[in-house]
CSV table of C-alpha atoms and ligand atoms in Angstrom, one decimal:
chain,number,residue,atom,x,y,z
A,1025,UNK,CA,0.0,0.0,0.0
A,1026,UNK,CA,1.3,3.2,-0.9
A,1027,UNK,CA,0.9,6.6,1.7
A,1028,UNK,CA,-1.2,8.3,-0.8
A,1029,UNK,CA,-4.7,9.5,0.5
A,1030,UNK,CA,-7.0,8.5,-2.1
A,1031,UNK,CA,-9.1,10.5,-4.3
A,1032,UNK,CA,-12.7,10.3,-5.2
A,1033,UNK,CA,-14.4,12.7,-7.0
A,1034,UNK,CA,-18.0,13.0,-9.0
A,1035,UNK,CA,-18.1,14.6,-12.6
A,1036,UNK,CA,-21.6,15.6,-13.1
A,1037,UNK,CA,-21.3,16.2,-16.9
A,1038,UNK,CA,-24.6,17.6,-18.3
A,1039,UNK,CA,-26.8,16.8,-15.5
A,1040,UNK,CA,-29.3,18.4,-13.0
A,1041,UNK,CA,-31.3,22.0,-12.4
A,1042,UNK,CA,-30.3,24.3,-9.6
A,1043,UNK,CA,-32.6,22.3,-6.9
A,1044,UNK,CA,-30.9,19.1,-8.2
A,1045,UNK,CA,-27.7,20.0,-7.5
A,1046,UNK,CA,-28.6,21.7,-4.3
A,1047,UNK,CA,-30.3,18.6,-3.1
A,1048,UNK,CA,-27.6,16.7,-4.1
A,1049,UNK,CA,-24.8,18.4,-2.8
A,1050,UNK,CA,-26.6,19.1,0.5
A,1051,UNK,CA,-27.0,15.2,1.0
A,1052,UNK,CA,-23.1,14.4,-0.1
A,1053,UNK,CA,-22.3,17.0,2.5
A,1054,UNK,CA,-24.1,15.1,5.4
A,1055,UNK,CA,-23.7,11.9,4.3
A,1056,UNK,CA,-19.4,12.2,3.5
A,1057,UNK,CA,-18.7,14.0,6.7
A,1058,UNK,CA,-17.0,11.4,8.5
A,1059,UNK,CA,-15.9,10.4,5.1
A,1060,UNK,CA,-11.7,9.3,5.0
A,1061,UNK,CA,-10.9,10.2,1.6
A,1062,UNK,CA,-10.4,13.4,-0.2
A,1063,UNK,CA,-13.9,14.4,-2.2
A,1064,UNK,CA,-15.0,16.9,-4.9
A,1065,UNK,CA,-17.7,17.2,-7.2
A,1066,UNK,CA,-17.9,19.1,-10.2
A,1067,UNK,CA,-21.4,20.2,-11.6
A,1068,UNK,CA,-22.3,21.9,-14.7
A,1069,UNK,CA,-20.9,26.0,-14.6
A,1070,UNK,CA,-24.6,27.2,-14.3
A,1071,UNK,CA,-24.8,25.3,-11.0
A,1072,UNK,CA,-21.1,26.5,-9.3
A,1073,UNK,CA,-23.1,29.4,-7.5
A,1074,UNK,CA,-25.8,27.1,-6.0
A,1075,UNK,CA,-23.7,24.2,-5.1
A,1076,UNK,CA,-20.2,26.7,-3.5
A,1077,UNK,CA,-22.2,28.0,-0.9
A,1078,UNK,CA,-23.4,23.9,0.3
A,1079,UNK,CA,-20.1,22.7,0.4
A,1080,UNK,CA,-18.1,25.5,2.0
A,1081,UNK,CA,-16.1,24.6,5.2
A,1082,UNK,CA,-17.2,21.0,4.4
A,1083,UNK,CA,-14.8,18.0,3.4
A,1084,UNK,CA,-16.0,18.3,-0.6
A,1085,UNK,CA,-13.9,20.6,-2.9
A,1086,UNK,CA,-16.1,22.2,-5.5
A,1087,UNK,CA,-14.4,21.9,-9.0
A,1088,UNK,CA,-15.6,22.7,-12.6
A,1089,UNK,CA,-15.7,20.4,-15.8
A,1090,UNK,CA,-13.5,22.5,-18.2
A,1091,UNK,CA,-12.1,26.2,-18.3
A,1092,UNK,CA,-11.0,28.6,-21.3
A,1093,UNK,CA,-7.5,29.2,-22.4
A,1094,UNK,CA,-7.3,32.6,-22.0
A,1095,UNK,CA,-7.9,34.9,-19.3
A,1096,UNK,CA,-10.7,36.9,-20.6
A,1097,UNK,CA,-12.0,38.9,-23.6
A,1098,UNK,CA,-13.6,38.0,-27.2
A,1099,UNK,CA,-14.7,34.0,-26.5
A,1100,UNK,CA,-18.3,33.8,-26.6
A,1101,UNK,CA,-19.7,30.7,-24.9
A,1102,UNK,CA,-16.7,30.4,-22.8
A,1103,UNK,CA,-15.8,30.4,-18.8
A,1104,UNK,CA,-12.5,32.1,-17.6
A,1105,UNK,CA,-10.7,30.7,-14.9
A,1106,UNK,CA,-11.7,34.6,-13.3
A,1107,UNK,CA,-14.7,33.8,-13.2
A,1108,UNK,CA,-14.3,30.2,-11.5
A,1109,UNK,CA,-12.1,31.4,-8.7
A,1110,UNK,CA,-14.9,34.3,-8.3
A,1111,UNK,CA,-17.5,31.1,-7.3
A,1112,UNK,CA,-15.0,29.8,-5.3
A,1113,UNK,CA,-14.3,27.0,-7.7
A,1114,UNK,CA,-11.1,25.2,-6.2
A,1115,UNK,CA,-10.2,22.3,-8.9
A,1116,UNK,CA,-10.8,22.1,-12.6
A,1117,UNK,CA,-10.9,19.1,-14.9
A,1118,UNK,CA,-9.2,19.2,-18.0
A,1119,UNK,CA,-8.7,17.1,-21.3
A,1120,UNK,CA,-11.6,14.9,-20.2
A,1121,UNK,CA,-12.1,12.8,-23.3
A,1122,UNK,CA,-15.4,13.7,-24.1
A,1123,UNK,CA,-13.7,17.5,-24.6
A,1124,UNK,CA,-11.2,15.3,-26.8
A,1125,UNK,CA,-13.7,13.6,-28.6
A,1126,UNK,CA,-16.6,15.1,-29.4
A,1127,UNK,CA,-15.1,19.3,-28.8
A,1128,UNK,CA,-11.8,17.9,-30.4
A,1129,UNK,CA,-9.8,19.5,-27.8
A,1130,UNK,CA,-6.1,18.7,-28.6
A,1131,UNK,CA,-3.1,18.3,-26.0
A,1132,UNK,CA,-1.7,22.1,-26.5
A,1133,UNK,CA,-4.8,23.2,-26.2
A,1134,UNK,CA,-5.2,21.4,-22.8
A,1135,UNK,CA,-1.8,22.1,-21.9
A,1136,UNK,CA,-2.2,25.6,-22.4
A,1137,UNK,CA,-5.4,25.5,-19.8
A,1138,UNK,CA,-3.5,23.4,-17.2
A,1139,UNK,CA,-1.0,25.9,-17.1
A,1140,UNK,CA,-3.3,28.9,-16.5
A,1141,UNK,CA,-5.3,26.8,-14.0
A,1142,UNK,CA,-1.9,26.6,-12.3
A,1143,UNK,CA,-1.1,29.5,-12.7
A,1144,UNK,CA,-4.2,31.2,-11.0
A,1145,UNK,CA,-3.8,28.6,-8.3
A,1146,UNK,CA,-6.5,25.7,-8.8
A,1147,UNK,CA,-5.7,22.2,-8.5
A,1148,UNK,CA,-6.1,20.4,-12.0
A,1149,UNK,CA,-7.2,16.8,-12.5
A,1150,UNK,CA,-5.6,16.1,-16.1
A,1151,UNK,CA,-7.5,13.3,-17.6
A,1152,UNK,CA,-6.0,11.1,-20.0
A,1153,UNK,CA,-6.8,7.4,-21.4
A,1154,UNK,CA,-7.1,5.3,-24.9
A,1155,UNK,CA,-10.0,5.2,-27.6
A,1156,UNK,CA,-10.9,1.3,-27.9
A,1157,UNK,CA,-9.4,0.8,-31.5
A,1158,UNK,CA,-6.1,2.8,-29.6
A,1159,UNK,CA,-6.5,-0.3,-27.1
A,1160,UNK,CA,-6.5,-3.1,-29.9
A,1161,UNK,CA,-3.7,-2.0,-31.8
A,1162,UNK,CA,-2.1,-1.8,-28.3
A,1163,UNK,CA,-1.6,1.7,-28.5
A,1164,UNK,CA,-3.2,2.2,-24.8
A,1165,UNK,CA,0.5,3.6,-23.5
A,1166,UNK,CA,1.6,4.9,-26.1
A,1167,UNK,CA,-1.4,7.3,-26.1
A,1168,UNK,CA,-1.6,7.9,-22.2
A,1169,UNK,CA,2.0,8.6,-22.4
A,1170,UNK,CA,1.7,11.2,-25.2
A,1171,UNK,CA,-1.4,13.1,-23.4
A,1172,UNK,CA,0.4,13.0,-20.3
A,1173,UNK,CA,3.6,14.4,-21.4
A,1174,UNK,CA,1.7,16.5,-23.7
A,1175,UNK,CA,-0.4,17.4,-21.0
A,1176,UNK,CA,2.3,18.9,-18.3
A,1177,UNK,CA,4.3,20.8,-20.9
A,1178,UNK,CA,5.8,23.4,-19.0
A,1179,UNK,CA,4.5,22.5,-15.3
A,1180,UNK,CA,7.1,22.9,-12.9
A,1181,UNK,CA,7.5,20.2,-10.0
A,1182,UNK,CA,7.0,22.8,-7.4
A,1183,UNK,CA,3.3,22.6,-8.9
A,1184,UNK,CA,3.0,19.0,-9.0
A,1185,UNK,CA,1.2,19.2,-6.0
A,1186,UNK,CA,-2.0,20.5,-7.7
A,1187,UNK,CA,-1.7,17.8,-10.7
A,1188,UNK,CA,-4.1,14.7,-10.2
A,1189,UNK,CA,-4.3,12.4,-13.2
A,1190,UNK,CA,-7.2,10.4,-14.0
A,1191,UNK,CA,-7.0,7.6,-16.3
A,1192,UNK,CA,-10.4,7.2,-18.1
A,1193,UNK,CA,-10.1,4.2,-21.0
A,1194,UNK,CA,-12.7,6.0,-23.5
A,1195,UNK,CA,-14.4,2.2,-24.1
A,1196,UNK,CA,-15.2,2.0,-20.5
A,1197,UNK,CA,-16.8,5.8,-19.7
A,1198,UNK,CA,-20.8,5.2,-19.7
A,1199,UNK,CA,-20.7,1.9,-21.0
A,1200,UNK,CA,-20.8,-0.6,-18.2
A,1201,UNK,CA,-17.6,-1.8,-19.2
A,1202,UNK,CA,-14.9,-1.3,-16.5
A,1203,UNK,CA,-10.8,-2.0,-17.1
A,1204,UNK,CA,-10.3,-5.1,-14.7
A,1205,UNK,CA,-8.3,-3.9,-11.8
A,1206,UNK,CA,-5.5,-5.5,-13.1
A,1207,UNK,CA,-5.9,-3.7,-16.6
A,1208,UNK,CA,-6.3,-0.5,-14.7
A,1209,UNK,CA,-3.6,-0.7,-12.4
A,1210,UNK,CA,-1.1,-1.4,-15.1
A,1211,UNK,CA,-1.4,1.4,-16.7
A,1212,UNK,CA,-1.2,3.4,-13.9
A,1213,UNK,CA,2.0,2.2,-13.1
A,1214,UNK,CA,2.7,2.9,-16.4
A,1215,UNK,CA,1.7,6.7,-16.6
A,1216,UNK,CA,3.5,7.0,-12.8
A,1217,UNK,CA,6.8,5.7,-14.8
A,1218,UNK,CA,6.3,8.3,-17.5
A,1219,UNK,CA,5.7,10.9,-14.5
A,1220,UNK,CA,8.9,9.6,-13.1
A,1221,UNK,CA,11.1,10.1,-16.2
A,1222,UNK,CA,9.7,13.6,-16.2
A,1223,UNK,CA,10.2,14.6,-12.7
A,1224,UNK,CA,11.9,11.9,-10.6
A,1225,UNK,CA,10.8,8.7,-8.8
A,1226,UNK,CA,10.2,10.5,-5.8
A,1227,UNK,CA,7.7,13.2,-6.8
A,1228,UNK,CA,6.2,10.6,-9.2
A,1229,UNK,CA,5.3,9.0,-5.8
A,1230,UNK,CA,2.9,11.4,-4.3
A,1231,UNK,CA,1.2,12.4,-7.7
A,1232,UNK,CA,-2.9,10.8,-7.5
A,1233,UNK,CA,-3.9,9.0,-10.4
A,1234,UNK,CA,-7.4,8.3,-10.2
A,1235,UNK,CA,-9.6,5.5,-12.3
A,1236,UNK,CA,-12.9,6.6,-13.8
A,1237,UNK,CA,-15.0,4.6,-16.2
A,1238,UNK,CA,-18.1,2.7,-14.6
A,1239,UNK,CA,-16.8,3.0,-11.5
A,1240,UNK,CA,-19.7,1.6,-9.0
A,1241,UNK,CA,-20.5,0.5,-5.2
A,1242,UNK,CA,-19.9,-3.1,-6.7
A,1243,UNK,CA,-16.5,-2.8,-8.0
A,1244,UNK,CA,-14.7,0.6,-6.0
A,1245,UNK,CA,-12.8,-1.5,-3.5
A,1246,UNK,CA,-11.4,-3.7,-6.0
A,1247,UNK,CA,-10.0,-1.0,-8.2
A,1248,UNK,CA,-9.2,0.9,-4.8
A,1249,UNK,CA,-7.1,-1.9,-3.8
A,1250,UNK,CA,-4.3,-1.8,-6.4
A,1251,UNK,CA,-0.9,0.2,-5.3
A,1252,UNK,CA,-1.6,2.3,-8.1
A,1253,UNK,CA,-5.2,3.4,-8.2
A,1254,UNK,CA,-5.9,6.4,-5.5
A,1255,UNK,CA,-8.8,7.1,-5.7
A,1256,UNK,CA,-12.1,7.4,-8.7
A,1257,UNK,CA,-13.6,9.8,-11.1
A,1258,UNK,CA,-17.3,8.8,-11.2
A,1259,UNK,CA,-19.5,9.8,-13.8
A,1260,UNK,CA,-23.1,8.0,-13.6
A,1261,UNK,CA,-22.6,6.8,-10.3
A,1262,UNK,CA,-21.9,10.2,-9.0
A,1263,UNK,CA,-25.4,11.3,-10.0
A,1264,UNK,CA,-27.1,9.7,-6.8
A,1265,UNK,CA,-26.1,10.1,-3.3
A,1266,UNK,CA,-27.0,6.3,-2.8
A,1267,UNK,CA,-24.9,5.7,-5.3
A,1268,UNK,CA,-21.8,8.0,-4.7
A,1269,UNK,CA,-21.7,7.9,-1.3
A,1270,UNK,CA,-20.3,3.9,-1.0
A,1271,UNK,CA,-18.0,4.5,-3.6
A,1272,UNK,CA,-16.8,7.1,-1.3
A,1273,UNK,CA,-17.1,5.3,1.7
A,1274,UNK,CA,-15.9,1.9,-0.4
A,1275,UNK,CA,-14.2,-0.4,2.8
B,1300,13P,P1,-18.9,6.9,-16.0
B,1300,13P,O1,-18.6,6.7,-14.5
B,1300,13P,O2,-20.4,7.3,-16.2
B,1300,13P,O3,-18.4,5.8,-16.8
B,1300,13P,O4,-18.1,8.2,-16.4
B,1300,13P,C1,-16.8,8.3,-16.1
B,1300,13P,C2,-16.3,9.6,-16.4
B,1300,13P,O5,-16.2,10.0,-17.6
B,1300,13P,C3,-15.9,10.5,-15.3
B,1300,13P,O6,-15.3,11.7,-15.7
């Protein structure tokens, strides 16, 4: 077992009204406060408002699914990093693959909003992870080594605290289909070998790389219990308290 706290966080996606959220985040907030583990949620931007104010002082870090490039000015339809430390917004996501895949965001597009997320002082979870064609041409490391590399362009290690990777294998997000532990856990090593030829075994060491992709109560504890898994990005399963909350609670 490794000394790394683990990690378990809910992506909302497109999901929930105001009052959704609101009852949502109020029940998490009850529900994980004896919780062990680090938590965050990220809803929807038009719900950072609603949900800030519920999880304040509380073990939950509020986080947002995506942020712009640049700082401000002439980007219609985007959200500035400004304006997510304004709501209080403490951790973004970035290079998810749905922003990938279907907004065709490209590594130095990513890398460039990982570095102004760092920059401004928000923690970054920097998603990475293989199409399934990638995986049967047995391209899955090549590809999680590329985003990853790609992806920390320019970070220094004194910011390394604030990077969390999350491995996501595209073929298992929404579908049902989870890596085994096994399959998961070996690419984690993997990508915390990469991290280590970029920064040293040592730092390497303390950086959380989380699974998500149909992560559920049923199979947490056996992804959880592999020396390189710390901790879960839930999608579908983070849309429910009753659903969430063992995963964050998984024994
Ligand atoms: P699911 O848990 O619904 O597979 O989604 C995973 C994910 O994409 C989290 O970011």
């Amino acid at each position: 077992m490794s000394d790394r706290p683990y990690y378990i966080a809910g992506n909302w996606k497109m999901h929930k009204t105001r009052s959704q959220a609101a009852e949502l985040a109020g029940a998490l907030v009850t529900q994980l406060k004896d919780g062990k583990h680090k938590y965050l949620v990220a809803p929807s931007f038009t719900l950072l408002e609603t949900v800030a104010p519920i999880l304040k002082g509380t073990n939950i870090r509020l986080g947002a699914q995506n942020c712009a490039a640049e700082e401000q000015g002439a980007h219609t339809g985007e959200v500035s990093v400004l304006q997510l430390k304004d709501l209080e917004v403490q951790t973004v996501i970035l290079g998810h693959s749905e922003r990938r895949h279907i907004y065709h965001e490209d590594d130095a597009l990513i890398n460039k909003k990982l570095r102004l997320a760092l920059q401004h002082g928000f923690e970054v979870i920097l998603c990475v992870g293989e199409l399934l064609e990638e995986r049967e041409a047995g391209k899955a490391e090549q590809v999680c080594e590329t985003q990853t590399v790609k992806g920390l362009e320019g970070v220094a290690a004194g910011d390394l605290g604030r990077i969390v990777i999350a491995y996501e294998p595209v073929w298992a997000i929404g579908t049902g289909k989870t890596a085994t532990p096994e399959d998961a856990d070996a690419i984690h090593a993997f990508v915390r070998k990469v991290l280590a030829k970029l920064y040293g075994q040592a730092a390497a060491d303390k950086i959380l790389i989380q699974y998500g992709g149909s992560v559920k109560p049923e199979n947490a504890a056996q992804l959880m219990a592999k020396e390189n898994i710390d901790g879960a990005l839930v999608g579908g399963a983070a849309l429910k308290a009753d659903t969430f909350v063992p995963i964050a609670k998984f024994a």
